[in-house]
Coordinates of C-alpha atoms and ligand atoms in Angstrom, one line a residue:
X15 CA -105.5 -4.5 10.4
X16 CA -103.5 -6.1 7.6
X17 CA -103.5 -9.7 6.9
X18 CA -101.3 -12.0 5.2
X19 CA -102.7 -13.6 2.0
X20 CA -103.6 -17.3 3.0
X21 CA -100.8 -18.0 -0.6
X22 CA -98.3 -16.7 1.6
X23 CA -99.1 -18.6 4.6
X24 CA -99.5 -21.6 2.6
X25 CA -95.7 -20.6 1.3
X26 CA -94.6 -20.4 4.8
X27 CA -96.0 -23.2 6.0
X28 CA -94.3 -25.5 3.1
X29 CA -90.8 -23.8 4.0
X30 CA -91.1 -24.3 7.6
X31 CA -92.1 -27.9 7.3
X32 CA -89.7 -28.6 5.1
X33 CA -87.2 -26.9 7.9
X34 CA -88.7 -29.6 10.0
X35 CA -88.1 -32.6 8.0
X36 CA -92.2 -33.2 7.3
X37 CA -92.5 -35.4 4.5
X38 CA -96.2 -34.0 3.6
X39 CA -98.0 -33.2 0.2
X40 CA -98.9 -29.2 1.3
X41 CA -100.5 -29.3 -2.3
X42 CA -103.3 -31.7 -1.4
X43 CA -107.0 -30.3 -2.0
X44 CA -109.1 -31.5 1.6
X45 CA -111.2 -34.3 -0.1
X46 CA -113.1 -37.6 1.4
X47 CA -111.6 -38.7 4.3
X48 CA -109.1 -35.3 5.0
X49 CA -108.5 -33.3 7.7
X50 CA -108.9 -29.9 6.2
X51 CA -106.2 -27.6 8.4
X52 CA -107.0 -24.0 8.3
X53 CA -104.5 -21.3 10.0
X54 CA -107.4 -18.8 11.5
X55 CA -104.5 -15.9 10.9
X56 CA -106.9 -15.7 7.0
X57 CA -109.7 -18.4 8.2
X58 CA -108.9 -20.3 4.9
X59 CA -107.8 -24.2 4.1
X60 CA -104.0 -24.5 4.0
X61 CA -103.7 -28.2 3.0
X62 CA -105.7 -31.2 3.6
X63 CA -104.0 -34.8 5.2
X64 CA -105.6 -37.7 5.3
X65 CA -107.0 -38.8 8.6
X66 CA -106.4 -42.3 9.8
X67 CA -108.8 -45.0 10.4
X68 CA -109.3 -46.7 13.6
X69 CA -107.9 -49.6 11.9
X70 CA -104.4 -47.7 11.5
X71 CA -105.2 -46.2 15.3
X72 CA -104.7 -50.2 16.5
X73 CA -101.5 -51.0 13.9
X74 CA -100.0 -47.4 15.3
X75 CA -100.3 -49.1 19.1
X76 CA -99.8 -52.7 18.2
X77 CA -95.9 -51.4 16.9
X78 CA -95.7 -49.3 20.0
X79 CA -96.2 -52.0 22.2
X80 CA -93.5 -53.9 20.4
X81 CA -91.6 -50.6 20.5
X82 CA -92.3 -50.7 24.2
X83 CA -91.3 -54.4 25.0
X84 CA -87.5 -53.0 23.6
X85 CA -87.3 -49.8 25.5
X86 CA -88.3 -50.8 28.8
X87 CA -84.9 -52.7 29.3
X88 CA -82.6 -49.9 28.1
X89 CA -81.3 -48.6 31.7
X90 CA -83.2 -45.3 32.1
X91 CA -80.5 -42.9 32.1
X92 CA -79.5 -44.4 28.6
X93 CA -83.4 -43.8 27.4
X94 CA -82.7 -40.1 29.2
X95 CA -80.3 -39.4 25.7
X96 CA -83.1 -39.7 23.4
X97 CA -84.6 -36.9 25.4
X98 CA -81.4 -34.8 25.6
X99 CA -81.5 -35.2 21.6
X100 CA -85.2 -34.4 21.2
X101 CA -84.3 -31.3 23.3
X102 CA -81.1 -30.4 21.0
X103 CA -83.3 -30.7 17.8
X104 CA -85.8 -28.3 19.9
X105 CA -83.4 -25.7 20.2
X106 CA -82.5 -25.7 16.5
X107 CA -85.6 -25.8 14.9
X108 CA -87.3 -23.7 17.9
X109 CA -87.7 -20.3 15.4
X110 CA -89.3 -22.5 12.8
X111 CA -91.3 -24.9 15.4
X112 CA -92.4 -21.5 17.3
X113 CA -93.8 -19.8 13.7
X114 CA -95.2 -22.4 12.6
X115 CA -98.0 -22.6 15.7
X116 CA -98.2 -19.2 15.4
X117 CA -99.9 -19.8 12.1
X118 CA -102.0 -23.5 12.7
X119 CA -102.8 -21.9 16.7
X120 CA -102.9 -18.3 16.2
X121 CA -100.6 -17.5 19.3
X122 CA -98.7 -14.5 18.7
X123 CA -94.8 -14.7 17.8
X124 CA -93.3 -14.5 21.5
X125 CA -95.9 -17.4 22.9
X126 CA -95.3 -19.8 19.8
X127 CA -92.0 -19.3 20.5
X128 CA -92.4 -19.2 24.8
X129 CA -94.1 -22.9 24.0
X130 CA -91.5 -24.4 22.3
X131 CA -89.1 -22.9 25.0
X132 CA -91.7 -24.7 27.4
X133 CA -91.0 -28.3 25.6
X134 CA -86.8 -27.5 25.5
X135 CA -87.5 -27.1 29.8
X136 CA -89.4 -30.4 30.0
X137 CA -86.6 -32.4 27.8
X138 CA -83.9 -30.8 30.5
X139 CA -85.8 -32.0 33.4
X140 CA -86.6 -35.1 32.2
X141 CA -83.0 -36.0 31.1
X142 CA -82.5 -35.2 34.9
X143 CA -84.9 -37.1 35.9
X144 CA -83.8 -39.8 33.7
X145 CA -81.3 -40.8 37.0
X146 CA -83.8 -39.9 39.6
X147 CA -86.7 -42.2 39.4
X148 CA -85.9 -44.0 42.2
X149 CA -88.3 -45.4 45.2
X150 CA -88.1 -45.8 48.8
X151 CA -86.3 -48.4 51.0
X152 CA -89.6 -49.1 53.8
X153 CA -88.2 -50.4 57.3
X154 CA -89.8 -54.2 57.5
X155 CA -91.5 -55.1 60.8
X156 CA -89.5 -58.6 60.6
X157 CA -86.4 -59.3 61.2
X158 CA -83.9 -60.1 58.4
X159 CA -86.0 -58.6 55.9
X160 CA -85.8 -56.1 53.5
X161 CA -88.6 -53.9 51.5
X162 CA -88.5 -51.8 48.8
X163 CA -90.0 -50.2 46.5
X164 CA -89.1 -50.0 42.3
X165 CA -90.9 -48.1 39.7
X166 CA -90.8 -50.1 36.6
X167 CA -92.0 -48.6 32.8
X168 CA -95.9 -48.5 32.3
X169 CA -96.7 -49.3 28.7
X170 CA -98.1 -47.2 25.8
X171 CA -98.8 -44.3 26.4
X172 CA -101.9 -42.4 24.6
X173 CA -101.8 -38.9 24.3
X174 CA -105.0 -36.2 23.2
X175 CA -104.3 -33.0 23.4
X176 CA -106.2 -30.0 23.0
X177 CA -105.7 -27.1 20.0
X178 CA -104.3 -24.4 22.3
X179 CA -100.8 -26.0 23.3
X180 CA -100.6 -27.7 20.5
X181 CA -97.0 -29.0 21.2
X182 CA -95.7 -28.5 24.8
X183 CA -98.4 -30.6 25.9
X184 CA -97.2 -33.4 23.8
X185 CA -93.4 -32.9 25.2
X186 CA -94.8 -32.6 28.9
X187 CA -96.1 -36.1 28.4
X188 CA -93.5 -37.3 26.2
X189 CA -90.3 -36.3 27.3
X190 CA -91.2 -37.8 30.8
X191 CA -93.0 -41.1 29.3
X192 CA -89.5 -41.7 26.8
X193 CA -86.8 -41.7 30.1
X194 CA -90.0 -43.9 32.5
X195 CA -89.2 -46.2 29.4
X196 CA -93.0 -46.0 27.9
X197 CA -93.7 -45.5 24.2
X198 CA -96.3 -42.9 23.2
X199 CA -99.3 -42.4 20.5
X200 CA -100.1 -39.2 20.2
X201 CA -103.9 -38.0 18.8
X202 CA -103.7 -34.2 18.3
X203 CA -106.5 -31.7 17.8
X204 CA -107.6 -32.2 14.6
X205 CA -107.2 -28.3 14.3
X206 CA -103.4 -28.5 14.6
X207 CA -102.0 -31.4 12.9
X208 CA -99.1 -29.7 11.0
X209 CA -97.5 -28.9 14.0
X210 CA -97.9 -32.7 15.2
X211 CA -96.0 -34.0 12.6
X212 CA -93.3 -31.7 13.0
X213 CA -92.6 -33.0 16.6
X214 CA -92.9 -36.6 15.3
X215 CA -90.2 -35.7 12.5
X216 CA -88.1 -34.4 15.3
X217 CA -88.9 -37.1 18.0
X218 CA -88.1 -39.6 15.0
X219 CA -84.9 -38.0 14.1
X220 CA -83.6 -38.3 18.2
X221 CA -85.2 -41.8 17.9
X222 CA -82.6 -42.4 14.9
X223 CA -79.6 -40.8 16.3
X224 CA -79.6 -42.7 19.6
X225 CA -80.8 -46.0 18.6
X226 CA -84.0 -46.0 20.1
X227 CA -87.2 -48.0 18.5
X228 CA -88.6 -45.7 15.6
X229 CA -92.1 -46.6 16.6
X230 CA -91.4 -45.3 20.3
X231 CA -93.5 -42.3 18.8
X232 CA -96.2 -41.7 16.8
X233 CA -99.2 -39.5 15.7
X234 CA -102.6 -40.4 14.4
X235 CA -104.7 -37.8 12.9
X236 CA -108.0 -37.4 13.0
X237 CA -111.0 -36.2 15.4
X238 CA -112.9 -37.6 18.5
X239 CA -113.4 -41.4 16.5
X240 CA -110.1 -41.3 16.3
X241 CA -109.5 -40.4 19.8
X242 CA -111.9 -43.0 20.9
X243 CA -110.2 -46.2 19.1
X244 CA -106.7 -45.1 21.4
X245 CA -109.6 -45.1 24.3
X246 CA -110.9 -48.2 24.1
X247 CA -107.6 -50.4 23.4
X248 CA -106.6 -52.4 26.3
X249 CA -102.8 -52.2 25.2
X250 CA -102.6 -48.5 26.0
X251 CA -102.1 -48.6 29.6
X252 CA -102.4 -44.8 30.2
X253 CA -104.6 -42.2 28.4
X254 CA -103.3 -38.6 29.0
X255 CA -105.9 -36.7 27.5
X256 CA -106.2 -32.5 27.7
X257 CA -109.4 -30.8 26.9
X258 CA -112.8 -29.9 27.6
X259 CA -115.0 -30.8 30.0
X260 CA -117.0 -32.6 27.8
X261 CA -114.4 -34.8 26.3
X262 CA -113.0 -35.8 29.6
X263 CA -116.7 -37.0 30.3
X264 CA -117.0 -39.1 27.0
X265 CA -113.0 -40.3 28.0
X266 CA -113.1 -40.9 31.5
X267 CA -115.8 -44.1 31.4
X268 CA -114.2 -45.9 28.7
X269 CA -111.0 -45.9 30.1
X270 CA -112.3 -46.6 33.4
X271 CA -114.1 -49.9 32.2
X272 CA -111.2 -51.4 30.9
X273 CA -109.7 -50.4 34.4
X274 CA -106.9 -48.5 32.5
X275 CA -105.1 -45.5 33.8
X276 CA -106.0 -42.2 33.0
X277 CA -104.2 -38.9 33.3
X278 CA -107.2 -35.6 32.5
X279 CA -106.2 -32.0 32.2
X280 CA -109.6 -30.6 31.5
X281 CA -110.8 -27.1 31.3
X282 CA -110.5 -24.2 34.0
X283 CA -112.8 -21.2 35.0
X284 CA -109.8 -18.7 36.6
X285 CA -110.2 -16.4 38.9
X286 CA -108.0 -13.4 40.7
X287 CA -109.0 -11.9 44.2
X288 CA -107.8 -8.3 43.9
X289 CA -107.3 -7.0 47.9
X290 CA -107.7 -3.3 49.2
X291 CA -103.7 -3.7 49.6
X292 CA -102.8 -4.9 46.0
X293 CA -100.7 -3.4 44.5
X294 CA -102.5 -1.7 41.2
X295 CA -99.6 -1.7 38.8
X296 CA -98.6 -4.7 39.3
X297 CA -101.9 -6.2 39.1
X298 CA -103.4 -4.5 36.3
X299 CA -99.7 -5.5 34.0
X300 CA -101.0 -9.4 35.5
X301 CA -104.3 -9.1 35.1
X302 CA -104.3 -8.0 31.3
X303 CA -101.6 -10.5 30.3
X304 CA -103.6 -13.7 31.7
X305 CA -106.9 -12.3 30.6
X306 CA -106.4 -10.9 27.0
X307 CA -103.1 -13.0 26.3
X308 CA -103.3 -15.8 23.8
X309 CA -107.0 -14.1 23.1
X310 CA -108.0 -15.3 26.6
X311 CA -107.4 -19.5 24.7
X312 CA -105.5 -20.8 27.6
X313 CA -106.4 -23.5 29.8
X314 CA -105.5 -20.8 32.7
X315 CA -106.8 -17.4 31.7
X316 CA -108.1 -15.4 33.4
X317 CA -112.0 -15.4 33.2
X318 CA -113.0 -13.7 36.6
X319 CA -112.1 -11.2 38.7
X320 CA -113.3 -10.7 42.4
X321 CA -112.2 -7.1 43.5
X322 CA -113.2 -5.4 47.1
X323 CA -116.0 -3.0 46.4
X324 CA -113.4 -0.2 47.4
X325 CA -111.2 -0.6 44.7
X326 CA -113.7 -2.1 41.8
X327 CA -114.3 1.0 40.1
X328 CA -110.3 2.4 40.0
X329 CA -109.7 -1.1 38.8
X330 CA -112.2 -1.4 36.3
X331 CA -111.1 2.0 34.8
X332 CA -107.7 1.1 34.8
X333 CA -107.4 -1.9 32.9
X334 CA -110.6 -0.7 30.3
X335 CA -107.9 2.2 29.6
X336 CA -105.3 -0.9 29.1
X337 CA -107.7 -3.1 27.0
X338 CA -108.4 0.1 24.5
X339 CA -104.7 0.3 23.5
X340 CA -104.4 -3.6 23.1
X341 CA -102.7 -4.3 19.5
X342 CA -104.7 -6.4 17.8
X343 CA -104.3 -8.8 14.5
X344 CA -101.8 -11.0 12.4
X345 CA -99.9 -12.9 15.1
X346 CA -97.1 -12.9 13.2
X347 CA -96.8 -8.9 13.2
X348 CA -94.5 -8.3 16.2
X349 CA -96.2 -5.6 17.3
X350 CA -99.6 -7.5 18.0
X351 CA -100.5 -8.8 21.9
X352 CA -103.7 -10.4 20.9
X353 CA -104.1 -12.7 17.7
X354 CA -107.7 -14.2 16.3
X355 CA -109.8 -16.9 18.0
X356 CA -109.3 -20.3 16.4
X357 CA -112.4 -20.6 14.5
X358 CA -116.3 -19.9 14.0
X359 CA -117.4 -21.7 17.3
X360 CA -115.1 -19.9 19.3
X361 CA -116.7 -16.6 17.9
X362 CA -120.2 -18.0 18.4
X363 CA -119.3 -18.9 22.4
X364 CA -117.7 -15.6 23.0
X365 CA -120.8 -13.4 21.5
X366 CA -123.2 -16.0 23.0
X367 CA -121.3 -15.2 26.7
X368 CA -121.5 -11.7 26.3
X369 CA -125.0 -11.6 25.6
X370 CA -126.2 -13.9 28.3
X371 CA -124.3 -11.9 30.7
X372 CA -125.3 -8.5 29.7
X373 CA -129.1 -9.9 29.3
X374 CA -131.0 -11.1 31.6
X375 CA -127.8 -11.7 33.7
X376 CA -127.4 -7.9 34.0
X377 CA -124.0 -7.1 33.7
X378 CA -122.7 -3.9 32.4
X379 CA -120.4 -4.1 28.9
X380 CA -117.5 -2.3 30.0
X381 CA -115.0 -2.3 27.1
X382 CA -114.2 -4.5 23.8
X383 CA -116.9 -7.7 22.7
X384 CA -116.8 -6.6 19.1
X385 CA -115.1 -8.3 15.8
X386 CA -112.4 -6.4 14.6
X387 CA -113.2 -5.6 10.6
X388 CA -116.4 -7.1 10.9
X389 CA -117.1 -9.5 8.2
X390 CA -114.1 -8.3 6.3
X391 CA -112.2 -11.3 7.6
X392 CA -114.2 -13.9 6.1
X393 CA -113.5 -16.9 8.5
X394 CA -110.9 -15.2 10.8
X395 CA -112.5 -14.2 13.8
X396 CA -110.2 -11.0 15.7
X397 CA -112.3 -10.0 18.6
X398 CA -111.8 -7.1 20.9
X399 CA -111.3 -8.5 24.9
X400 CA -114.2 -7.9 26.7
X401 CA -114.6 -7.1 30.7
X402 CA -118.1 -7.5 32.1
X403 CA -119.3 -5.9 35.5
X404 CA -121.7 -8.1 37.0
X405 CA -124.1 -7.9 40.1
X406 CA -123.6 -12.0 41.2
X407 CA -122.2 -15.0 39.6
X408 CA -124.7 -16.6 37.2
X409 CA -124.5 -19.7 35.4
X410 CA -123.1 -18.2 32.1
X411 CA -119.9 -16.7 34.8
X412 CA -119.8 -20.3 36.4
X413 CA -119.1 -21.4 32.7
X414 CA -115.7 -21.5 30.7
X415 CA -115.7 -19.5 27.8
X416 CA -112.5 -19.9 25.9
X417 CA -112.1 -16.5 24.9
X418 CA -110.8 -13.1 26.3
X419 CA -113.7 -12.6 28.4
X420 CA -113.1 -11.0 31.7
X421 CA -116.0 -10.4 34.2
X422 CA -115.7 -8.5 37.2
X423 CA -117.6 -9.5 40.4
X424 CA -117.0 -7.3 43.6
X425 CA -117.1 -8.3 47.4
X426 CA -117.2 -7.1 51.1
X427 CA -115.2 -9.4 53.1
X428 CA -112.2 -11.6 52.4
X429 CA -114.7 -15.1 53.3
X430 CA -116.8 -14.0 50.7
X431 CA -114.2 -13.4 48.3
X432 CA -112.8 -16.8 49.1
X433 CA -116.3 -18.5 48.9
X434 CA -117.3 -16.9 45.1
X435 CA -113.7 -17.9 44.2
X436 CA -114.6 -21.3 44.7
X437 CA -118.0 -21.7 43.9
X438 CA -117.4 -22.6 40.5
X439 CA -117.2 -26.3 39.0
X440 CA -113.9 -26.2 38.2
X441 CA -110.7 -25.8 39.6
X442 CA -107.5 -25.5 37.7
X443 CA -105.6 -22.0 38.6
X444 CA -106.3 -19.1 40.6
X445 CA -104.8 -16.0 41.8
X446 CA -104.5 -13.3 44.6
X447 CA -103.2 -9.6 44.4
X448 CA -102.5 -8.6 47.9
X449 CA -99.4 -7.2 50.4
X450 CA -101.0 -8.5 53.2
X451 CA -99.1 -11.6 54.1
X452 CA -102.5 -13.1 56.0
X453 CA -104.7 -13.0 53.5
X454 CA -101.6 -14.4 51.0
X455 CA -101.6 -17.5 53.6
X456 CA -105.0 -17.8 53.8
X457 CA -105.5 -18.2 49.7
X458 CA -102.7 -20.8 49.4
X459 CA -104.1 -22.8 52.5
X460 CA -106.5 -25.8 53.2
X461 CA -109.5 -23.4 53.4
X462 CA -108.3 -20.8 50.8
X463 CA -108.6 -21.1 46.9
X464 CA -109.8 -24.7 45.9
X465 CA -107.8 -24.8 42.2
X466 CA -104.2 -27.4 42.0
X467 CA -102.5 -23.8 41.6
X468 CA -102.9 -20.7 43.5
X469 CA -100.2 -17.7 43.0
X470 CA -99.8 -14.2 44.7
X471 CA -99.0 -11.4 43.3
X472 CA -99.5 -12.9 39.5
X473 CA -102.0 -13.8 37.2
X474 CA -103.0 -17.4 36.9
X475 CA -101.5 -18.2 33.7
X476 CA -98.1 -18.9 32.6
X477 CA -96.9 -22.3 34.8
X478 CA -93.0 -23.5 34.9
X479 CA -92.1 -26.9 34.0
X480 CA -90.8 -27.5 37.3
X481 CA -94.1 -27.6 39.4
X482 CA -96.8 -30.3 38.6
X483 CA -99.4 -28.8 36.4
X484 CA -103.0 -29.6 36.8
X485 CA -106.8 -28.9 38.9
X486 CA -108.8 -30.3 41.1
X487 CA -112.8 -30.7 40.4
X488 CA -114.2 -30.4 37.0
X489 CA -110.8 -30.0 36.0
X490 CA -110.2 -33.6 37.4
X491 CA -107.0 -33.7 39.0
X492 CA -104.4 -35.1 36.8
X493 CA -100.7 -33.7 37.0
X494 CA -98.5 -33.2 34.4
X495 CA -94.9 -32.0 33.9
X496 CA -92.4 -31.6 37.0
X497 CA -92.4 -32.5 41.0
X498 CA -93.6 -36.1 40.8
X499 CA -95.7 -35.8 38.2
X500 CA -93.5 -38.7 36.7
X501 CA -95.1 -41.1 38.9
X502 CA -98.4 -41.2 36.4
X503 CA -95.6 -42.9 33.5
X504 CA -94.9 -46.0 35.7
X505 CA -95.9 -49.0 37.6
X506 CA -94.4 -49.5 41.4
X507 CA -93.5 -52.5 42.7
X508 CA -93.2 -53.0 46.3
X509 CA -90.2 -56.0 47.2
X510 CA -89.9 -57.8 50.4
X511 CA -86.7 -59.8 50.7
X512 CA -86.1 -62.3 53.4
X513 CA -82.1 -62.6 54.3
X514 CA -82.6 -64.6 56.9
X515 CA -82.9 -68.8 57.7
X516 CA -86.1 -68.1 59.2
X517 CA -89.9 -67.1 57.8
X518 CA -91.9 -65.1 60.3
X519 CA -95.2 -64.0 59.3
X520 CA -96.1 -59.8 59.1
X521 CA -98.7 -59.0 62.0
X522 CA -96.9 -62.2 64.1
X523 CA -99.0 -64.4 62.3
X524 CA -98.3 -68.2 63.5
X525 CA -98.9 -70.8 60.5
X526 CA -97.4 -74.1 62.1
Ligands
NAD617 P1 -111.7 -30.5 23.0 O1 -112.2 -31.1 24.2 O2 -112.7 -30.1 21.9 O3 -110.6 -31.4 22.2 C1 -109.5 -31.9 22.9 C2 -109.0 -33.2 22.3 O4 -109.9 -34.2 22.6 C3 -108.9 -33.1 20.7 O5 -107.8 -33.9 20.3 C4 -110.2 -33.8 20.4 O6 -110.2 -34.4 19.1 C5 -110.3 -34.9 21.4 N1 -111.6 -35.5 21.7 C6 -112.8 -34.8 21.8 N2 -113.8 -35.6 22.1 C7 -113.2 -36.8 22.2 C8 -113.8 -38.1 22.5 N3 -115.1 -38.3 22.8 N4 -112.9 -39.2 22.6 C9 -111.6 -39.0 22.4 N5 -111.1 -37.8 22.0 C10 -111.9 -36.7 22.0 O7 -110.8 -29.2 23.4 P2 -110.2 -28.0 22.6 O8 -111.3 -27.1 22.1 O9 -109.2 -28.6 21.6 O10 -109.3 -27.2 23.7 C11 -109.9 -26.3 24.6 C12 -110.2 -27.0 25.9 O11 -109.1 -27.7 26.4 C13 -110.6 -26.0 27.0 O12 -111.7 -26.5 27.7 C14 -109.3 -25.9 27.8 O13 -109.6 -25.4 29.1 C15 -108.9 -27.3 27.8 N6 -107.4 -27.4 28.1 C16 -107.1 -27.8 29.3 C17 -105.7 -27.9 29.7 C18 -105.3 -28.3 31.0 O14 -104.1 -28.6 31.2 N7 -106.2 -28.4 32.0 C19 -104.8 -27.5 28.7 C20 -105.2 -27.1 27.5 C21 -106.5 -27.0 27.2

């Protein structure tokens, strides 16, 4: 496996920002007070940028509210234009915008540039949307009266998102918060900074060429502290925050006792149903791609697979035979499907799975688990995708591990399969691979699969703009990009107008 030298990267990286109109010091040693960004292509320190202070975390809100207070006026299909230009800018910097997460996320060269495609969609449906927020006219029970309904701009908006979509979560939230009329602060992982100032260079550039209040957007850097002080301020009116488990449970009750709005997109524990009927091909080509794709570091990977006992072994064979030939390495060499982990602790949780599972768990190591090069890689961690065969579904299978590991758990009788599918804590995506349209209906429906999305026929990974986006349990519920998903950027206001000389009460109330 060859390697760029981290000089080169460090090249790259100065060129593409440049591209992207960041005004940064790339030369700055990580001292005191830095973010120290590393790309985990080498493992090794690209630059350092100075983190914020909470103090510059309540200025950075204090001018979006003002920002705000400006914006919410501007008719909505006029604030629609600063989305259409954020989206132009998008398509011309998408090669650069797309490279450069390959190199601060690791995500090989199609899915760094499949994410900034993913941002372009969400401008283009929010421009649309820009003349489609409208509410409901409600039949009044009294006469002469009318009611309706008006959604009116929220506030600020504060946005954390997690290291693995490093940008189209941003635009999801964003792109609809700009045309709802809201201004945004975005805090991004603290692993992936460089590419969060090149969307604020570009959102600042649409900001300029359409008029719009240069404080609409901005980014704060820094980690959970920083987080925390957009948490706690009662002028952002809705936190959007994507992540673990565990920072959604640190989030969630400081928002909650400032009564502020919160949108959560927290983690998912994935699994497929593979029926006697499926159609191997076509699931193995799925299965592999949401599994071992973006080194299993997606929110909806694939982490489990629940295959009738009749097929388990075929299916087990076939994709060990696909993992072996999986190209592994830079992401940046076209040829690779599956790029490193994104640091040390990722390394750590996928060895720790693996041996929890194959110890006193008892499952059976079927392909993959080991680090490509060994120790040659210094702090880049390539790891081969592992699949597991396990006997029952133990706590370290009920877990997430954000890493391309696949265990395989095998069942009797489609109840059963439904019932492991959903006896997990969380509840993001899920799967089937069948041709029998029952047991396709039975997934999707009230008693099938328990997760906010539930496909057929392919993996769980890889969501279009156009549907809301987001889980149910652990994973908490929020939705983010298309249908109504909208709704979470604005207020609603219900208006009852009386045309008429005379005032009758709702319910016939008499007040003489
Ligand atoms: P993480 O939870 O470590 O960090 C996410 C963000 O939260 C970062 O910006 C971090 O600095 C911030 N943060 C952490 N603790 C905080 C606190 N106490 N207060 C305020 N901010 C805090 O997650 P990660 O390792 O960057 O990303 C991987 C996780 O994100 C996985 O669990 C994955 O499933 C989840 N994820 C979910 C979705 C979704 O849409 N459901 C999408 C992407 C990632």
């Amino acid at each position: 496996m060859s390697l760029p030298t981290t000089s080169d990267l460090h090249r790259r990286v100065t060129e593409l920002l440049t591209q992207l109109g960041v005004d940064i010091d790339t030369g700055r040693k990580a001292g005191a007070g830095d973010i120290a960004l590393r790309s985990p292509i080498t493992g090794a320190v690209l630059t350092g940028v100075p983190a914020d202070t909470p103090a510059d975390v309540r200025d950075s809100i204090g001018r979006a509210h003002d920002a705000f207070r400006a914006w919410r006026t501007v008719p909505a299909p006029v604030r629609g234009q600063l989305v259409r230009e954020l989206g132009e800018l998008l398509r011309t910097h998408k090669q650069a915008l797309g490279e450069l997460v390959s190199i601060e996320a690791g995500k090989i060269r199609s899915e760094g540039l499949g994410e900034v495609q993913e941002m372009i969609d969400i401008c283009d449906l929010a421009v649309g949307l820009s003349r489609q927020l409208h509410g409901l006219t409600i039949a009044s029970e009294r006469p002469g009266h009318r009611m309706m309904e008006q959604w009116h701009p929220l506030g600020v908006v504060g946005i954390i998102s997690a290291f693995n979509f490093p940008v189209a979560v941003w635009s999801w939230n964003a792109a609809l918060a700009f045309v709802c009329g809201d201004a945004v602060v975005w805090k991004p992982s603290d692993k992936t900074v460089l590419t969060a100032l090149a969307c604020q260079a570009l959102a600042a550039e649409a900001a300029r060429r359409v008029g719009a209040p240069d404080q609409i957007s901005s980014v704060v850097v820094g980690g959970p502290e920083i987080g925390a002080a957009l948490v706690d301020d009662d002028r952002v009116a809705l936190i959007s925050a994507t992540g673990s488990t565990r920072m959604g449970r640190a989030v969630a009750p400081r928002v909650s006792a400032r009564f502020g709005r919160l949108l959560l997109e927290l983690g998912g524990n994935n699994a497929a149903i593979v029926a006697p009927s499926a159609d191997l091909d076509l699931a193995v080509r799925g299965i592999v791609f949401s599994a071992a794709g973006t080194a299993g570091q997606r929110c909806t990977s694939l982490r489990r697979i629940i295959v009738h006992r009749t097929i388990a072994d075929e299916l087990v064979e076939r994709l060990a035979k696909a993992y072996r030939t999986l190209p592994i390495g830079s992401p940046l060499d076209p040829r690779t499907l599956v790029g490193p982990l994104i640091d040390h602790a990722a390394y750590e949780g996928f060895r720790a799975a693996i041996s929890a599972a194959t110890g006193a768990d008892g499952g059976e190591l079927i392909v993959g688990g080991g680090r490509v090069g060994g120790d040659e890689h210094g702090e880049a961690y390539y790891v081969e995708p592992a699949i597991v065969r396990m006997r029952g579904q133990t706590a370290i299978v009920r877990a997430e591990t954000f890493a391309p590991l696949l265990y395989v758990l095998a069942y009797d009788d489609f109840d059963e399969a439904i019932a492991l599918h959903n006896d997990v804590p969380q509840g993001l995506s899920s799967s089937i691979f069948t041709t029998d349209v029952r047991e396709a209906e039975r997934f999707m429906a009230a008693d099938g699969s328990d997760c906010g999305i539930a496909n057929v026929n392919i993996g769980p990974s890889g969501a279009e703009i156009g549907g809301a986006f987001g889980g149910e349990k652990e994973t908490v519920g929020g939705r983010e990009s298309g249908s109504d998903a909208w709704k979470n950027y604005m207020r609603r206001t219900t208006n009852t107008v009386n045309y008429s000389s005379g005032l009758p009460l709702a319910q016939g109330v008499e007040f003489v």
